[in-house]
mmCIF file of C-alpha atoms and ligand atoms in Angstrom:
data_model
loop_
_atom_site.group_PDB
_atom_site.id
_atom_site.type_symbol
_atom_site.label_atom_id
_atom_site.label_comp_id
_atom_site.label_asym_id
_atom_site.label_seq_id
_atom_site.Cartn_x
_atom_site.Cartn_y
_atom_site.Cartn_z
ATOM 1 C CA UNK A 1 0.073 -0.132 -0.208
ATOM 2 C CA UNK A 2 1.277 3.575 -0.386
ATOM 3 C CA UNK A 3 1.730 6.191 2.093
ATOM 4 C CA UNK A 4 0.420 9.619 1.788
ATOM 5 C CA UNK A 5 4.168 11.044 1.567
ATOM 6 C CA UNK A 6 2.925 14.400 2.695
ATOM 7 C CA UNK A 7 1.291 14.174 5.733
ATOM 8 C CA UNK A 8 4.602 12.284 6.618
ATOM 9 C CA UNK A 9 6.955 14.494 9.398
ATOM 10 C CA UNK A 10 10.370 14.699 8.226
ATOM 11 C CA UNK A 11 11.790 12.168 11.458
ATOM 12 C CA UNK A 12 9.111 10.027 9.481
ATOM 13 C CA UNK A 13 9.950 10.386 6.062
ATOM 14 C CA UNK A 14 13.344 9.421 7.183
ATOM 15 C CA UNK A 15 12.456 6.236 9.111
ATOM 16 C CA UNK A 16 10.668 5.312 6.061
ATOM 17 C CA UNK A 17 13.199 5.879 3.324
ATOM 18 C CA UNK A 18 16.052 4.621 5.646
ATOM 19 C CA UNK A 19 13.764 1.592 6.110
ATOM 20 C CA UNK A 20 14.171 1.626 2.004
ATOM 21 C CA UNK A 21 17.715 1.404 2.410
ATOM 22 C CA UNK A 22 18.643 5.360 1.332
ATOM 23 C CA UNK A 23 21.264 7.620 2.935
ATOM 24 C CA UNK A 24 19.871 10.303 5.816
ATOM 25 C CA UNK A 25 20.549 13.479 3.607
ATOM 26 C CA UNK A 26 17.489 11.534 1.120
ATOM 27 C CA UNK A 27 14.887 12.858 3.480
ATOM 28 C CA UNK A 28 16.588 16.544 3.549
ATOM 29 C CA UNK A 29 16.333 16.504 -0.617
ATOM 30 C CA UNK A 30 12.983 15.037 -0.968
ATOM 31 C CA UNK A 31 11.215 17.084 2.033
ATOM 32 C CA UNK A 32 12.425 19.709 0.263
ATOM 33 C CA UNK A 33 10.903 18.836 -3.078
ATOM 34 C CA UNK A 34 7.391 18.158 -1.389
ATOM 35 C CA UNK A 35 7.272 21.624 1.089
ATOM 36 C CA UNK A 36 9.814 23.822 -0.174
ATOM 37 C CA UNK A 37 9.168 23.638 -4.036
ATOM 38 C CA UNK A 38 5.892 21.635 -3.510
ATOM 39 C CA UNK A 39 6.122 19.224 -6.427
ATOM 40 C CA UNK A 40 3.096 16.521 -7.530
ATOM 41 C CA UNK A 41 5.041 14.573 -9.423
ATOM 42 C CA UNK A 42 8.160 12.473 -8.100
ATOM 43 C CA UNK A 43 9.496 12.966 -11.541
ATOM 44 C CA UNK A 44 9.830 16.383 -11.307
ATOM 45 C CA UNK A 45 12.273 15.491 -8.377
ATOM 46 C CA UNK A 46 15.680 16.202 -10.605
ATOM 47 C CA UNK A 47 18.361 16.005 -8.370
ATOM 48 C CA UNK A 48 17.011 12.445 -7.277
ATOM 49 C CA UNK A 49 18.433 9.111 -9.493
ATOM 50 C CA UNK A 50 15.660 7.335 -11.600
ATOM 51 C CA UNK A 51 16.137 4.447 -9.766
ATOM 52 C CA UNK A 52 14.690 6.553 -6.680
ATOM 53 C CA UNK A 53 12.208 8.132 -8.143
ATOM 54 C CA UNK A 54 10.926 5.238 -8.875
ATOM 55 C CA UNK A 55 10.994 3.351 -5.818
ATOM 56 C CA UNK A 56 9.461 6.642 -4.259
ATOM 57 C CA UNK A 57 6.206 6.331 -6.741
ATOM 58 C CA UNK A 58 6.122 2.635 -6.089
ATOM 59 C CA UNK A 59 5.701 2.955 -1.915
ATOM 60 C CA UNK A 60 4.076 6.747 -1.904
ATOM 61 C CA UNK A 61 1.971 9.242 -3.234
ATOM 62 C CA UNK A 62 1.544 12.986 -3.175
ATOM 63 C CA UNK A 63 -1.779 13.788 -1.914
ATOM 64 C CA UNK A 64 -3.014 16.507 -4.844
ATOM 65 C CA UNK A 65 -6.235 18.337 -4.193
ATOM 66 C CA UNK A 66 -8.232 19.673 -7.328
ATOM 67 C CA UNK A 67 -9.656 23.002 -7.732
ATOM 68 C CA UNK A 68 -13.578 22.432 -8.748
ATOM 69 C CA UNK A 69 -14.384 26.041 -8.613
ATOM 70 C CA UNK A 70 -12.799 29.583 -8.064
ATOM 71 C CA UNK A 71 -14.266 32.752 -7.501
ATOM 72 C CA UNK A 72 -12.675 35.869 -7.713
ATOM 73 C CA UNK A 73 -14.283 39.511 -5.762
ATOM 74 C CA UNK A 74 -14.395 41.910 -7.766
ATOM 75 C CA UNK A 75 -14.165 44.268 -4.991
ATOM 76 C CA UNK A 76 -11.471 42.953 -3.278
ATOM 77 C CA UNK A 77 -9.423 40.271 -5.009
ATOM 78 C CA UNK A 78 -10.412 37.506 -2.005
ATOM 79 C CA UNK A 79 -10.331 34.258 -3.534
ATOM 80 C CA UNK A 80 -12.609 31.642 -2.941
ATOM 81 C CA UNK A 81 -11.562 28.062 -3.736
ATOM 82 C CA UNK A 82 -14.158 25.187 -3.394
ATOM 83 C CA UNK A 83 -11.734 21.872 -3.557
ATOM 84 C CA UNK A 84 -12.158 18.282 -4.340
ATOM 85 C CA UNK A 85 -9.875 15.572 -2.539
ATOM 86 C CA UNK A 86 -9.307 12.091 -3.757
ATOM 87 C CA UNK A 87 -12.242 10.779 -2.483
ATOM 88 C CA UNK A 88 -14.567 13.237 -3.768
ATOM 89 C CA UNK A 89 -15.136 15.054 -0.572
ATOM 90 C CA UNK A 90 -15.275 18.968 -1.144
ATOM 91 C CA UNK A 91 -13.894 21.499 1.254
ATOM 92 C CA UNK A 92 -13.054 25.517 0.852
ATOM 93 C CA UNK A 93 -10.830 27.920 1.107
ATOM 94 C CA UNK A 94 -10.332 31.337 0.861
ATOM 95 C CA UNK A 95 -7.776 33.622 0.328
ATOM 96 C CA UNK A 96 -7.614 37.341 1.534
ATOM 97 C CA UNK A 97 -5.439 39.893 0.131
ATOM 98 C CA UNK A 98 -4.244 42.304 2.835
ATOM 99 C CA UNK A 99 -1.418 45.155 2.113
ATOM 100 C CA UNK A 100 0.599 43.259 4.633
ATOM 101 C CA UNK A 101 0.326 40.038 2.462
ATOM 102 C CA UNK A 102 -2.213 37.358 1.334
ATOM 103 C CA UNK A 103 -3.992 35.570 4.400
ATOM 104 C CA UNK A 104 -5.267 32.013 4.091
ATOM 105 C CA UNK A 105 -8.530 30.240 6.159
ATOM 106 C CA UNK A 106 -8.141 26.485 5.843
ATOM 107 C CA UNK A 107 -10.833 24.266 6.454
ATOM 108 C CA UNK A 108 -9.505 21.300 8.757
ATOM 109 C CA UNK A 109 -12.761 18.330 8.843
ATOM 110 C CA UNK A 110 -15.304 17.666 6.304
ATOM 111 C CA UNK A 111 -18.236 18.700 7.999
ATOM 112 C CA UNK A 112 -18.123 19.511 11.552
ATOM 113 C CA UNK A 113 -20.377 18.187 14.750
ATOM 114 C CA UNK A 114 -19.852 20.860 17.289
ATOM 115 C CA UNK A 115 -23.515 22.002 15.744
ATOM 116 C CA UNK A 116 -23.112 25.587 16.699
ATOM 117 C CA UNK A 117 -26.745 26.781 15.665
ATOM 118 C CA UNK A 118 -25.539 29.852 12.988
ATOM 119 C CA UNK A 119 -23.138 27.141 10.923
ATOM 120 C CA UNK A 120 -24.710 25.352 7.966
ATOM 121 C CA UNK A 121 -22.465 22.194 8.837
ATOM 122 C CA UNK A 122 -25.140 21.038 11.333
ATOM 123 C CA UNK A 123 -27.524 20.295 8.808
ATOM 124 C CA UNK A 124 -25.263 17.580 7.960
ATOM 125 C CA UNK A 125 -23.304 16.923 10.535
ATOM 126 C CA UNK A 126 -19.685 15.338 10.271
ATOM 127 C CA UNK A 127 -18.199 13.540 7.316
ATOM 128 C CA UNK A 128 -14.251 13.336 8.648
ATOM 129 C CA UNK A 129 -11.102 14.876 9.594
ATOM 130 C CA UNK A 130 -9.006 16.039 7.148
ATOM 131 C CA UNK A 131 -5.652 14.380 6.696
ATOM 132 C CA UNK A 132 -2.225 17.148 7.048
ATOM 133 C CA UNK A 133 -1.907 16.660 3.273
ATOM 134 C CA UNK A 134 -5.249 17.704 2.648
ATOM 135 C CA UNK A 135 -4.663 20.745 5.023
ATOM 136 C CA UNK A 136 -1.365 21.917 3.684
ATOM 137 C CA UNK A 137 -2.796 20.818 0.418
ATOM 138 C CA UNK A 138 -5.012 23.812 0.584
ATOM 139 C CA UNK A 139 -2.437 26.003 1.007
ATOM 140 C CA UNK A 140 0.208 24.768 -1.613
ATOM 141 C CA UNK A 141 -2.839 24.412 -4.384
ATOM 142 C CA UNK A 142 -3.586 28.202 -3.745
ATOM 143 C CA UNK A 143 -0.230 29.456 -3.735
ATOM 144 C CA UNK A 144 0.564 27.233 -7.512
ATOM 145 C CA UNK A 145 -2.589 28.548 -8.740
ATOM 146 C CA UNK A 146 -1.706 31.984 -7.872
ATOM 147 C CA UNK A 147 1.699 32.036 -8.152
ATOM 148 C CA UNK A 148 2.275 34.385 -5.004
ATOM 149 C CA UNK A 149 2.809 33.248 -1.462
ATOM 150 C CA UNK A 150 0.208 33.230 1.304
ATOM 151 C CA UNK A 151 2.440 35.016 4.818
ATOM 152 C CA UNK A 152 -0.581 34.009 6.757
ATOM 153 C CA UNK A 153 -2.680 30.876 7.588
ATOM 154 C CA UNK A 154 -6.023 31.057 9.301
ATOM 155 C CA UNK A 155 -7.566 27.838 10.464
ATOM 156 C CA UNK A 156 -11.291 29.085 10.811
ATOM 157 C CA UNK A 157 -12.714 27.159 7.615
ATOM 158 C CA UNK A 158 -15.281 24.054 7.911
ATOM 159 C CA UNK A 159 -14.457 21.937 10.984
ATOM 160 C CA UNK A 160 -13.396 22.143 14.637
ATOM 161 C CA UNK A 161 -9.382 22.334 14.662
ATOM 162 C CA UNK A 162 -8.763 21.134 18.146
ATOM 163 C CA UNK A 163 -11.475 18.083 17.149
ATOM 164 C CA UNK A 164 -9.001 17.274 14.500
ATOM 165 C CA UNK A 165 -5.977 17.349 16.795
ATOM 166 C CA UNK A 166 -3.247 15.177 16.173
ATOM 167 C CA UNK A 167 -3.252 15.938 12.532
ATOM 168 C CA UNK A 168 -3.610 19.937 13.195
ATOM 169 C CA UNK A 169 -0.255 19.429 15.369
ATOM 170 C CA UNK A 170 1.117 17.572 12.354
ATOM 171 C CA UNK A 171 0.092 20.205 9.762
ATOM 172 C CA UNK A 172 1.293 22.790 11.595
ATOM 173 C CA UNK A 173 5.104 20.934 12.804
ATOM 174 C CA UNK A 174 4.860 20.548 8.518
ATOM 175 C CA UNK A 175 4.107 24.618 8.171
ATOM 176 C CA UNK A 176 6.544 25.390 10.060
ATOM 177 C CA UNK A 177 9.076 23.247 9.465
ATOM 178 C CA UNK A 178 12.839 24.485 8.636
ATOM 179 C CA UNK A 179 13.783 22.512 5.741
ATOM 180 C CA UNK A 180 10.380 22.805 3.797
ATOM 181 C CA UNK A 181 7.494 25.664 3.625
ATOM 182 C CA UNK A 182 9.080 27.258 7.167
ATOM 183 C CA UNK A 183 6.255 29.820 7.395
ATOM 184 C CA UNK A 184 6.635 30.940 11.277
ATOM 185 C CA UNK A 185 4.151 29.948 14.188
ATOM 186 C CA UNK A 186 3.013 33.588 14.485
ATOM 187 C CA UNK A 187 1.560 34.110 11.571
ATOM 188 C CA UNK A 188 -1.189 31.411 12.004
ATOM 189 C CA UNK A 189 -4.494 31.609 13.783
ATOM 190 C CA UNK A 190 -5.921 28.650 15.374
ATOM 191 C CA UNK A 191 -10.014 29.117 15.519
ATOM 192 C CA UNK A 192 -11.474 26.868 18.050
ATOM 193 C CA UNK A 193 -15.542 27.162 19.629
ATOM 194 C CA UNK A 194 -13.912 26.418 22.740
ATOM 195 C CA UNK A 195 -13.196 22.772 23.447
ATOM 196 C CA UNK A 196 -11.472 23.024 26.947
ATOM 197 C CA UNK A 197 -9.499 20.150 27.770
ATOM 198 C CA UNK A 198 -8.024 20.476 24.013
ATOM 199 C CA UNK A 199 -6.845 24.497 24.774
ATOM 200 C CA UNK A 200 -4.999 22.961 27.521
ATOM 201 C CA UNK A 201 -3.412 20.544 25.714
ATOM 202 C CA UNK A 202 -2.335 23.217 22.383
ATOM 203 C CA UNK A 203 -1.200 25.153 25.607
ATOM 204 C CA UNK A 204 1.332 22.804 26.641
ATOM 205 C CA UNK A 205 2.554 22.489 22.957
ATOM 206 C CA UNK A 206 3.603 26.472 23.318
ATOM 207 C CA UNK A 207 3.844 27.077 19.882
ATOM 208 C CA UNK A 208 3.230 30.832 19.772
ATOM 209 C CA UNK A 209 0.396 30.655 17.332
ATOM 210 C CA UNK A 210 -2.533 32.784 18.060
ATOM 211 C CA UNK A 211 -5.952 31.683 19.710
ATOM 212 C CA UNK A 212 -8.961 32.623 19.139
ATOM 213 C CA UNK A 213 -11.993 31.809 20.653
ATOM 214 C CA UNK A 214 -15.481 31.528 18.626
ATOM 215 C CA UNK A 215 -17.365 33.752 21.982
ATOM 216 C CA UNK A 216 -20.195 35.064 20.344
ATOM 217 C CA UNK A 217 -22.204 35.563 23.691
ATOM 218 C CA UNK A 218 -21.234 36.936 26.907
ATOM 219 C CA UNK A 219 -22.987 34.565 29.219
ATOM 220 C CA UNK A 220 -23.949 30.843 29.089
ATOM 221 C CA UNK A 221 -27.918 31.226 28.947
ATOM 222 C CA UNK A 222 -27.307 33.146 25.707
ATOM 223 C CA UNK A 223 -24.317 31.114 24.456
ATOM 224 C CA UNK A 224 -25.509 28.223 25.120
ATOM 225 C CA UNK A 225 -28.887 28.766 22.724
ATOM 226 C CA UNK A 226 -26.587 29.040 19.648
ATOM 227 C CA UNK A 227 -23.529 27.003 20.715
ATOM 228 C CA UNK A 228 -23.844 23.382 22.199
ATOM 229 C CA UNK A 229 -20.066 23.192 23.403
ATOM 230 C CA UNK A 230 -21.414 25.866 25.885
ATOM 231 C CA UNK A 231 -23.057 22.988 27.947
ATOM 232 C CA UNK A 232 -20.013 21.044 28.047
ATOM 233 C CA UNK A 233 -17.162 23.564 28.722
ATOM 234 C CA UNK A 234 -19.347 26.823 29.996
ATOM 235 C CA UNK A 235 -17.986 30.078 29.492
ATOM 236 C CA UNK A 236 -16.029 30.727 33.039
ATOM 237 C CA UNK A 237 -14.416 26.989 32.291
ATOM 238 C CA UNK A 238 -13.443 28.383 28.844
ATOM 239 C CA UNK A 239 -11.967 31.263 30.068
ATOM 240 C CA UNK A 240 -9.778 29.720 32.865
ATOM 241 C CA UNK A 241 -8.281 27.627 30.020
ATOM 242 C CA UNK A 242 -8.045 30.704 27.450
ATOM 243 C CA UNK A 243 -6.301 32.408 30.832
ATOM 244 C CA UNK A 244 -3.879 29.625 31.294
ATOM 245 C CA UNK A 245 -2.863 29.872 27.023
ATOM 246 C CA UNK A 246 -2.145 33.158 27.344
ATOM 247 C CA UNK A 247 -0.103 32.701 30.206
ATOM 248 C CA UNK A 248 2.038 29.735 29.134
ATOM 249 C CA UNK A 249 2.559 31.165 25.514
ATOM 250 C CA UNK A 250 2.494 34.716 26.102
ATOM 251 C CA UNK A 251 0.075 34.808 23.043
ATOM 252 C CA UNK A 252 -2.555 37.556 22.902
ATOM 253 C CA UNK A 253 -6.282 35.486 23.312
ATOM 254 C CA UNK A 254 -8.464 37.228 20.417
ATOM 255 C CA UNK A 255 -12.200 36.573 21.180
ATOM 256 C CA UNK A 256 -14.606 36.437 17.846
ATOM 257 C CA UNK A 257 -17.670 38.399 18.484
ATOM 258 C CA UNK A 258 -20.628 37.887 15.529
ATOM 259 C CA UNK A 259 -23.273 40.391 16.367
ATOM 260 C CA UNK A 260 -26.900 39.445 15.873
ATOM 261 C CA UNK A 261 -29.355 41.791 16.176
ATOM 262 C CA UNK A 262 -31.463 41.832 18.742
ATOM 263 C CA UNK A 263 -30.187 38.993 20.591
ATOM 264 C CA UNK A 264 -26.527 39.642 21.784
ATOM 265 C CA UNK A 265 -25.370 43.175 20.387
ATOM 266 C CA UNK A 266 -26.659 45.693 23.636
ATOM 267 C CA UNK A 267 -24.582 47.688 25.334
ATOM 268 C CA UNK A 268 -25.075 45.676 28.912
ATOM 269 C CA UNK A 269 -24.133 42.951 26.570
ATOM 270 C CA UNK A 270 -21.038 44.627 25.996
ATOM 271 C CA UNK A 271 -21.013 45.295 29.809
ATOM 272 C CA UNK A 272 -20.768 41.875 30.506
ATOM 273 C CA UNK A 273 -18.340 40.916 27.848
ATOM 274 C CA UNK A 274 -15.580 43.319 29.398
ATOM 275 C CA UNK A 275 -16.678 42.428 32.877
ATOM 276 C CA UNK A 276 -15.788 38.949 32.119
ATOM 277 C CA UNK A 277 -12.745 39.510 30.134
ATOM 278 C CA UNK A 278 -11.140 42.498 32.016
ATOM 279 C CA UNK A 279 -7.183 41.898 33.318
ATOM 280 C CA UNK A 280 -6.888 39.386 30.444
ATOM 281 C CA UNK A 281 -4.146 39.266 27.324
ATOM 282 C CA UNK A 282 -6.659 39.952 25.217
ATOM 283 C CA UNK A 283 -9.062 41.387 22.297
ATOM 284 C CA UNK A 284 -12.290 41.404 20.800
ATOM 285 C CA UNK A 285 -12.685 41.089 17.099
ATOM 286 C CA UNK A 286 -16.311 42.153 16.216
ATOM 287 C CA UNK A 287 -17.631 40.855 13.129
ATOM 288 C CA UNK A 288 -21.473 41.894 11.860
ATOM 289 C CA UNK A 289 -22.773 38.785 11.000
ATOM 290 C CA UNK A 290 -23.679 36.984 7.852
ATOM 291 C CA UNK A 291 -27.302 37.032 6.630
ATOM 292 C CA UNK A 292 -28.209 33.064 7.166
ATOM 293 C CA UNK A 293 -30.689 32.043 4.693
ATOM 294 C CA UNK A 294 -32.209 29.209 6.562
ATOM 295 C CA UNK A 295 -31.973 31.124 10.172
ATOM 296 C CA UNK A 296 -33.688 34.304 11.502
ATOM 297 C CA UNK A 297 -30.108 35.831 12.123
ATOM 298 C CA UNK A 298 -30.195 39.839 10.912
ATOM 299 C CA UNK A 299 -27.035 41.714 11.111
ATOM 300 C CA UNK A 300 -26.490 44.339 13.795
ATOM 301 C CA UNK A 301 -26.634 48.124 12.707
ATOM 302 C CA UNK A 302 -24.042 49.924 12.016
ATOM 303 C CA UNK A 303 -24.769 51.824 14.834
ATOM 304 C CA UNK A 304 -24.809 49.095 17.498
ATOM 305 C CA UNK A 305 -21.817 48.008 16.060
ATOM 306 C CA UNK A 306 -20.382 50.959 17.000
ATOM 307 C CA UNK A 307 -21.823 51.210 20.356
ATOM 308 C CA UNK A 308 -20.651 47.567 21.113
ATOM 309 C CA UNK A 309 -17.097 48.259 20.246
ATOM 310 C CA UNK A 310 -17.251 51.798 22.216
ATOM 311 C CA UNK A 311 -18.468 50.090 25.359
ATOM 312 C CA UNK A 312 -15.827 47.450 25.199
ATOM 313 C CA UNK A 313 -13.291 50.666 24.545
ATOM 314 C CA UNK A 314 -14.178 52.312 27.276
ATOM 315 C CA UNK A 315 -14.080 49.405 29.812
ATOM 316 C CA UNK A 316 -10.759 49.035 28.679
ATOM 317 C CA UNK A 317 -10.944 46.390 26.498
ATOM 318 C CA UNK A 318 -9.165 46.475 23.345
ATOM 319 C CA UNK A 319 -11.904 45.812 19.859
ATOM 320 C CA UNK A 320 -11.267 45.921 16.190
ATOM 321 C CA UNK A 321 -14.709 45.368 13.716
ATOM 322 C CA UNK A 322 -13.239 43.146 11.250
ATOM 323 C CA UNK A 323 -13.462 44.040 7.655
ATOM 324 C CA UNK A 324 -15.691 42.051 5.101
ATOM 325 C CA UNK A 325 -14.046 40.916 2.266
ATOM 326 C CA UNK A 326 -15.317 39.022 -0.879
ATOM 327 C CA UNK A 327 -19.056 40.321 -0.330
ATOM 328 C CA UNK A 328 -19.982 39.492 -3.982
ATOM 329 C CA UNK A 329 -18.492 35.857 -4.009
ATOM 330 C CA UNK A 330 -20.073 35.315 -0.506
ATOM 331 C CA UNK A 331 -16.770 34.645 1.266
ATOM 332 C CA UNK A 332 -18.408 32.761 4.436
ATOM 333 C CA UNK A 333 -16.881 29.948 4.706
ATOM 334 C CA UNK A 334 -19.248 26.686 3.733
ATOM 335 C CA UNK A 335 -21.285 28.118 0.887
ATOM 336 C CA UNK A 336 -19.536 26.928 -2.115
ATOM 337 C CA UNK A 337 -19.641 23.348 -0.387
ATOM 338 C CA UNK A 338 -23.240 23.696 0.002
ATOM 339 C CA UNK A 339 -24.279 24.061 -3.181
ATOM 340 C CA UNK A 340 -22.300 21.531 -4.416
ATOM 341 C CA UNK A 341 -23.284 18.882 -1.259
ATOM 342 C CA UNK A 342 -26.272 20.762 0.245
ATOM 343 C CA UNK A 343 -24.039 19.951 3.223
ATOM 344 C CA UNK A 344 -22.795 22.944 4.499
ATOM 345 C CA UNK A 345 -20.209 24.967 6.816
ATOM 346 C CA UNK A 346 -19.395 27.792 9.301
ATOM 347 C CA UNK A 347 -20.746 30.763 7.584
ATOM 348 C CA UNK A 348 -19.701 33.592 9.806
HETATM 349 S S1 SF4 B 1 -18.896 27.175 13.786
HETATM 350 FE FE1 SF4 B 1 -16.783 26.334 13.363
HETATM 351 S S2 SF4 B 1 -17.294 24.756 15.254
HETATM 352 FE FE2 SF4 B 1 -19.469 26.293 14.397
HETATM 353 S S3 SF4 B 1 -20.271 23.890 13.958
HETATM 354 FE FE3 SF4 B 1 -19.531 25.850 12.378
HETATM 355 S S4 SF4 B 1 -17.283 24.856 12.018
HETATM 356 FE FE4 SF4 B 1 -18.288 24.001 13.511
#
């Protein structure tokens, strides 16, 4: 059986090549072809002997994901990809253009089992985890297609990254390896709905990635209405884990807060939120919610968003309002995949 070579860590690759009778330095060469030059065919590894390339082809495969659809925003050059995986499943990836470089939002699972009510993926639930190569492949394919490098990676697409902990950790190891893609961990943001146990596990790794929490409510009553995970891990437990993460890593926590008209967007909600996170190394990212056809959620007015931000700021909490990109191509996550398979995804 052939092995998915792009999912192997450097050490695993060295071990497998050693078992095939190859000297140690081969791992460095092959790893660079895969992760630095990002070739998709062993035949392109031209500094290796033909026999060795044939040996690689017999024992391994390079996991290629295909661009099934590509939409480019006429407003701001945001690019949205629908990728097809080897087994015919689909995931979405969005590349956002900023003056400081390209930022990519990748998916980590096909579907999701977290069941957030504002997310279309709850309709069909979880299908499977993505492998490290499938998460990496979203980046490499976009870089090949655009002919440009990605400078920031956000794990905020379809799926809950901490529910796919081991594969996501391997992906991060591969992405940051100095012999490969070599992207600094400070350029990575991992977004979670709040799997407390896994946040502690991640803190122990001290990876220097930014942890982003989908909070979206200032108290358990409201949060449990939209996010079932809150019944398992209430806000106090979640915030304790966030403090531990910030203490261990020295990294500022980012709280995502989608403002839904009449639900969580009053000045009283802002004050309650401020009182819970005051003193923590953090900032709040306010998101004017996307309109969701199947749900009754409506976006807060600009005035409510501004007022909410002002209350936070006057309480000493750093807050920003997220700029909405790619509005003309519906860049909210999950919509292309839902069209393709009627299975949904994250729509914030
Ligand atoms: S919002 Fe994120 S964690 Fe929640 S169901 Fe959607 S993909 Fe999963």
